[in-house]
mmCIF file of C-alpha atoms in Angstrom:
data_model
loop_
_atom_site.group_PDB
_atom_site.id
_atom_site.type_symbol
_atom_site.label_atom_id
_atom_site.label_comp_id
_atom_site.label_asym_id
_atom_site.label_seq_id
_atom_site.Cartn_x
_atom_site.Cartn_y
_atom_site.Cartn_z
ATOM 1 C CA UNK A 1289 125.911 31.863 197.585
ATOM 2 C CA UNK A 1290 124.640 29.108 195.348
ATOM 3 C CA UNK A 1291 124.402 26.070 197.606
ATOM 4 C CA UNK A 1292 122.236 23.745 195.579
ATOM 5 C CA UNK A 1293 124.733 23.449 192.776
ATOM 6 C CA UNK A 1294 122.327 25.031 190.334
ATOM 7 C CA UNK A 1295 123.806 27.351 187.777
ATOM 8 C CA UNK A 1296 122.271 30.822 187.563
ATOM 9 C CA UNK A 1297 120.522 31.823 184.298
ATOM 10 C CA UNK A 1298 123.635 33.768 183.137
ATOM 11 C CA UNK A 1299 125.677 30.546 183.359
ATOM 12 C CA UNK A 1300 128.118 31.942 185.947
ATOM 13 C CA UNK A 1301 128.374 30.580 189.434
ATOM 14 C CA UNK A 1302 128.078 33.239 192.118
ATOM 15 C CA UNK A 1303 130.286 33.342 195.106
ATOM 16 C CA UNK A 1304 129.409 35.370 198.182
ATOM 17 C CA UNK A 1305 126.041 36.733 199.213
ATOM 18 C CA UNK A 1306 123.468 37.310 196.510
ATOM 19 C CA UNK A 1307 122.514 40.953 195.994
ATOM 20 C CA UNK A 1308 119.048 41.915 197.090
ATOM 21 C CA UNK A 1309 116.466 41.786 194.295
ATOM 22 C CA UNK A 1310 115.476 44.589 192.018
ATOM 23 C CA UNK A 1311 111.927 45.823 192.165
ATOM 24 C CA UNK A 1312 109.801 46.022 189.040
ATOM 25 C CA UNK A 1313 108.127 49.332 188.392
ATOM 26 C CA UNK A 1314 106.488 50.964 185.439
ATOM 27 C CA UNK A 1315 109.807 52.499 184.509
ATOM 28 C CA UNK A 1316 111.483 49.072 184.487
ATOM 29 C CA UNK A 1317 113.675 47.418 187.100
ATOM 30 C CA UNK A 1318 115.102 49.468 189.916
ATOM 31 C CA UNK A 1319 117.559 48.172 192.462
ATOM 32 C CA UNK A 1320 116.656 48.599 196.121
ATOM 33 C CA UNK A 1321 119.485 51.004 196.801
ATOM 34 C CA UNK A 1322 118.147 53.279 194.070
ATOM 35 C CA UNK A 1323 114.659 53.116 195.553
ATOM 36 C CA UNK A 1324 116.061 53.835 198.968
ATOM 37 C CA UNK A 1325 117.957 56.864 197.726
ATOM 38 C CA UNK A 1326 114.708 58.200 196.234
ATOM 39 C CA UNK A 1327 112.764 57.402 199.435
ATOM 40 C CA UNK A 1328 115.369 59.241 201.504
ATOM 41 C CA UNK A 1329 114.617 62.236 199.332
ATOM 42 C CA UNK A 1330 110.940 61.999 200.328
ATOM 43 C CA UNK A 1331 109.584 59.956 197.433
ATOM 44 C CA UNK A 1332 106.576 58.102 198.882
ATOM 45 C CA UNK A 1333 106.155 55.828 195.876
ATOM 46 C CA UNK A 1334 109.687 54.483 196.201
ATOM 47 C CA UNK A 1335 109.103 53.938 199.927
ATOM 48 C CA UNK A 1336 105.915 52.046 199.072
ATOM 49 C CA UNK A 1337 107.863 49.788 196.752
ATOM 50 C CA UNK A 1338 110.387 49.133 199.542
ATOM 51 C CA UNK A 1339 107.443 48.332 201.827
ATOM 52 C CA UNK A 1340 106.012 45.905 199.255
ATOM 53 C CA UNK A 1341 109.433 44.300 198.852
ATOM 54 C CA UNK A 1342 110.084 43.659 202.561
ATOM 55 C CA UNK A 1343 106.744 43.584 204.419
ATOM 56 C CA UNK A 1344 106.208 39.824 204.153
ATOM 57 C CA UNK A 1345 109.748 38.983 205.345
ATOM 58 C CA UNK A 1346 109.469 41.377 208.298
ATOM 59 C CA UNK A 1347 106.028 40.090 209.164
ATOM 60 C CA UNK A 1348 107.169 36.435 209.149
ATOM 61 C CA UNK A 1349 110.135 37.411 211.358
ATOM 62 C CA UNK A 1350 107.934 39.192 213.878
ATOM 63 C CA UNK A 1351 105.243 36.470 213.791
ATOM 64 C CA UNK A 1352 107.785 34.106 215.331
ATOM 65 C CA UNK A 1353 108.261 36.488 218.253
ATOM 66 C CA UNK A 1354 104.658 37.172 219.291
ATOM 67 C CA UNK A 1355 101.581 35.211 220.141
ATOM 68 C CA UNK A 1356 98.938 37.175 218.258
ATOM 69 C CA UNK A 1357 98.823 38.244 214.635
ATOM 70 C CA UNK A 1358 97.531 41.658 215.639
ATOM 71 C CA UNK A 1359 100.757 42.203 217.652
ATOM 72 C CA UNK A 1360 102.827 41.146 214.647
ATOM 73 C CA UNK A 1361 100.971 43.643 212.413
ATOM 74 C CA UNK A 1362 101.539 46.392 214.974
ATOM 75 C CA UNK A 1363 105.258 45.663 215.181
ATOM 76 C CA UNK A 1364 105.618 45.678 211.405
ATOM 77 C CA UNK A 1365 103.780 48.994 211.224
ATOM 78 C CA UNK A 1366 106.047 50.460 213.890
ATOM 79 C CA UNK A 1367 109.147 49.244 212.061
ATOM 80 C CA UNK A 1368 108.155 50.809 208.747
ATOM 81 C CA UNK A 1369 107.034 53.988 210.460
ATOM 82 C CA UNK A 1370 110.487 54.250 212.126
ATOM 83 C CA UNK A 1371 112.106 53.499 208.723
ATOM 84 C CA UNK A 1372 110.304 56.454 207.244
ATOM 85 C CA UNK A 1373 110.784 58.716 210.286
ATOM 86 C CA UNK A 1374 114.512 57.994 210.594
ATOM 87 C CA UNK A 1375 115.268 57.533 206.913
ATOM 88 C CA UNK A 1376 118.299 59.817 207.035
ATOM 89 C CA UNK A 1377 119.889 57.827 209.860
ATOM 90 C CA UNK A 1378 119.116 54.266 208.622
ATOM 91 C CA UNK A 1379 122.136 52.021 208.173
ATOM 92 C CA UNK A 1380 121.981 50.264 204.806
ATOM 93 C CA UNK A 1381 123.658 46.860 204.661
ATOM 94 C CA UNK A 1382 124.750 45.525 201.267
ATOM 95 C CA UNK A 1383 122.366 47.918 199.521
ATOM 96 C CA UNK A 1384 119.328 46.899 201.554
ATOM 97 C CA UNK A 1385 117.349 48.246 204.520
ATOM 98 C CA UNK A 1386 116.054 44.732 205.389
ATOM 99 C CA UNK A 1387 118.615 44.073 208.188
ATOM 100 C CA UNK A 1388 117.757 47.431 209.784
ATOM 101 C CA UNK A 1389 114.043 46.622 209.478
ATOM 102 C CA UNK A 1390 114.452 43.205 211.093
ATOM 103 C CA UNK A 1391 116.370 44.647 214.082
ATOM 104 C CA UNK A 1392 113.925 47.520 214.449
ATOM 105 C CA UNK A 1393 110.907 45.148 214.236
ATOM 106 C CA UNK A 1394 112.514 42.941 216.965
ATOM 107 C CA UNK A 1395 112.864 45.978 219.212
ATOM 108 C CA UNK A 1396 109.303 47.043 218.424
ATOM 109 C CA UNK A 1397 108.064 43.562 219.352
ATOM 110 C CA UNK A 1398 109.891 43.707 222.687
ATOM 111 C CA UNK A 1399 108.462 47.156 223.407
ATOM 112 C CA UNK A 1400 104.905 45.982 222.588
ATOM 113 C CA UNK A 1401 105.381 42.871 224.767
ATOM 114 C CA UNK A 1402 106.687 44.930 227.672
ATOM 115 C CA UNK A 1403 103.812 47.392 227.332
ATOM 116 C CA UNK A 1404 101.269 44.621 227.257
ATOM 117 C CA UNK A 1405 102.791 42.966 230.363
ATOM 118 C CA UNK A 1406 102.670 46.290 232.218
ATOM 119 C CA UNK A 1407 99.061 46.874 231.208
ATOM 120 C CA UNK A 1408 98.057 43.358 232.376
ATOM 121 C CA UNK A 1409 99.880 43.957 235.672
ATOM 122 C CA UNK A 1410 98.017 47.200 236.160
ATOM 123 C CA UNK A 1411 94.686 45.476 235.517
ATOM 124 C CA UNK A 1412 95.597 42.742 237.985
ATOM 125 C CA UNK A 1413 96.232 45.406 240.693
ATOM 126 C CA UNK A 1414 92.847 47.029 240.286
ATOM 127 C CA UNK A 1415 90.159 45.982 242.788
ATOM 128 C CA UNK A 1416 87.699 43.461 241.389
ATOM 129 C CA UNK A 1417 83.992 44.414 241.481
ATOM 130 C CA UNK A 1418 81.770 42.241 243.635
ATOM 131 C CA UNK A 1419 79.534 39.720 241.853
ATOM 132 C CA UNK A 1420 76.419 41.565 240.887
ATOM 133 C CA UNK A 1421 73.013 40.015 240.673
ATOM 134 C CA UNK A 1422 70.998 40.377 237.509
ATOM 135 C CA UNK A 1423 69.019 43.639 237.771
ATOM 136 C CA UNK A 1424 65.815 41.939 236.681
ATOM 137 C CA UNK A 1425 66.112 39.261 239.403
ATOM 138 C CA UNK A 1426 66.810 41.921 242.031
ATOM 139 C CA UNK A 1427 63.860 44.026 240.949
ATOM 140 C CA UNK A 1428 61.369 41.144 240.765
ATOM 141 C CA UNK A 1429 62.440 39.734 244.153
ATOM 142 C CA UNK A 1430 62.154 43.014 246.048
ATOM 143 C CA UNK A 1431 59.540 45.151 244.432
ATOM 144 C CA UNK A 1432 56.663 45.096 242.050
ATOM 145 C CA UNK A 1433 56.077 48.785 242.150
ATOM 146 C CA UNK A 1434 55.588 50.228 238.753
ATOM 147 C CA UNK A 1435 54.600 46.944 237.191
ATOM 148 C CA UNK A 1436 51.082 46.020 236.163
ATOM 149 C CA UNK A 1437 49.670 44.007 239.117
ATOM 150 C CA UNK A 1438 48.446 41.226 236.799
ATOM 151 C CA UNK A 1439 51.889 40.950 235.245
ATOM 152 C CA UNK A 1440 53.601 40.938 238.616
ATOM 153 C CA UNK A 1441 51.361 38.075 239.825
ATOM 154 C CA UNK A 1442 52.073 36.074 236.680
ATOM 155 C CA UNK A 1443 55.804 36.644 236.993
ATOM 156 C CA UNK A 1444 55.774 35.406 240.606
ATOM 157 C CA UNK A 1445 53.911 32.298 239.461
ATOM 158 C CA UNK A 1446 56.518 31.411 236.829
ATOM 159 C CA UNK A 1447 58.746 28.466 237.707
ATOM 160 C CA UNK A 1448 62.269 29.380 238.641
ATOM 161 C CA UNK A 1449 65.357 28.224 236.801
ATOM 162 C CA UNK A 1450 65.647 24.463 236.693
ATOM 163 C CA UNK A 1451 68.870 22.730 237.505
ATOM 164 C CA UNK A 1452 69.514 19.774 235.323
#
């Protein structure tokens, strides 16, 4: 819907939702629904064009839901993997797979967050190791066996750590 009052280049005002954009290819302009039909048939190049068309929008959507950019990248990857894997069952809305991608990316984000929470909870339940002394300190305090006697005497004569 044209909200700003601007007139489209063809001079006609549009009413209702704008159609999703066409994608430029070497063969000219292809509508997304045409690309999707080709991708459903197994055409990887058409799927790549759909990826290029929607990846930034899906990434921005997911970035609002997570704390780390790496998690956002993972969720976007999962969404597009599911789009390819389930391409015969994807529901197309107004000629676009974007709504399906946004919902799937949201679910992927929730799954990743839940998995991360469970992993952190598991790590919190593991017993913590006792504080360990530095091996060099332990060795020099208890034994000088195997060290050159001159070096051992010099090491014992070194001043300890200073506290400032």
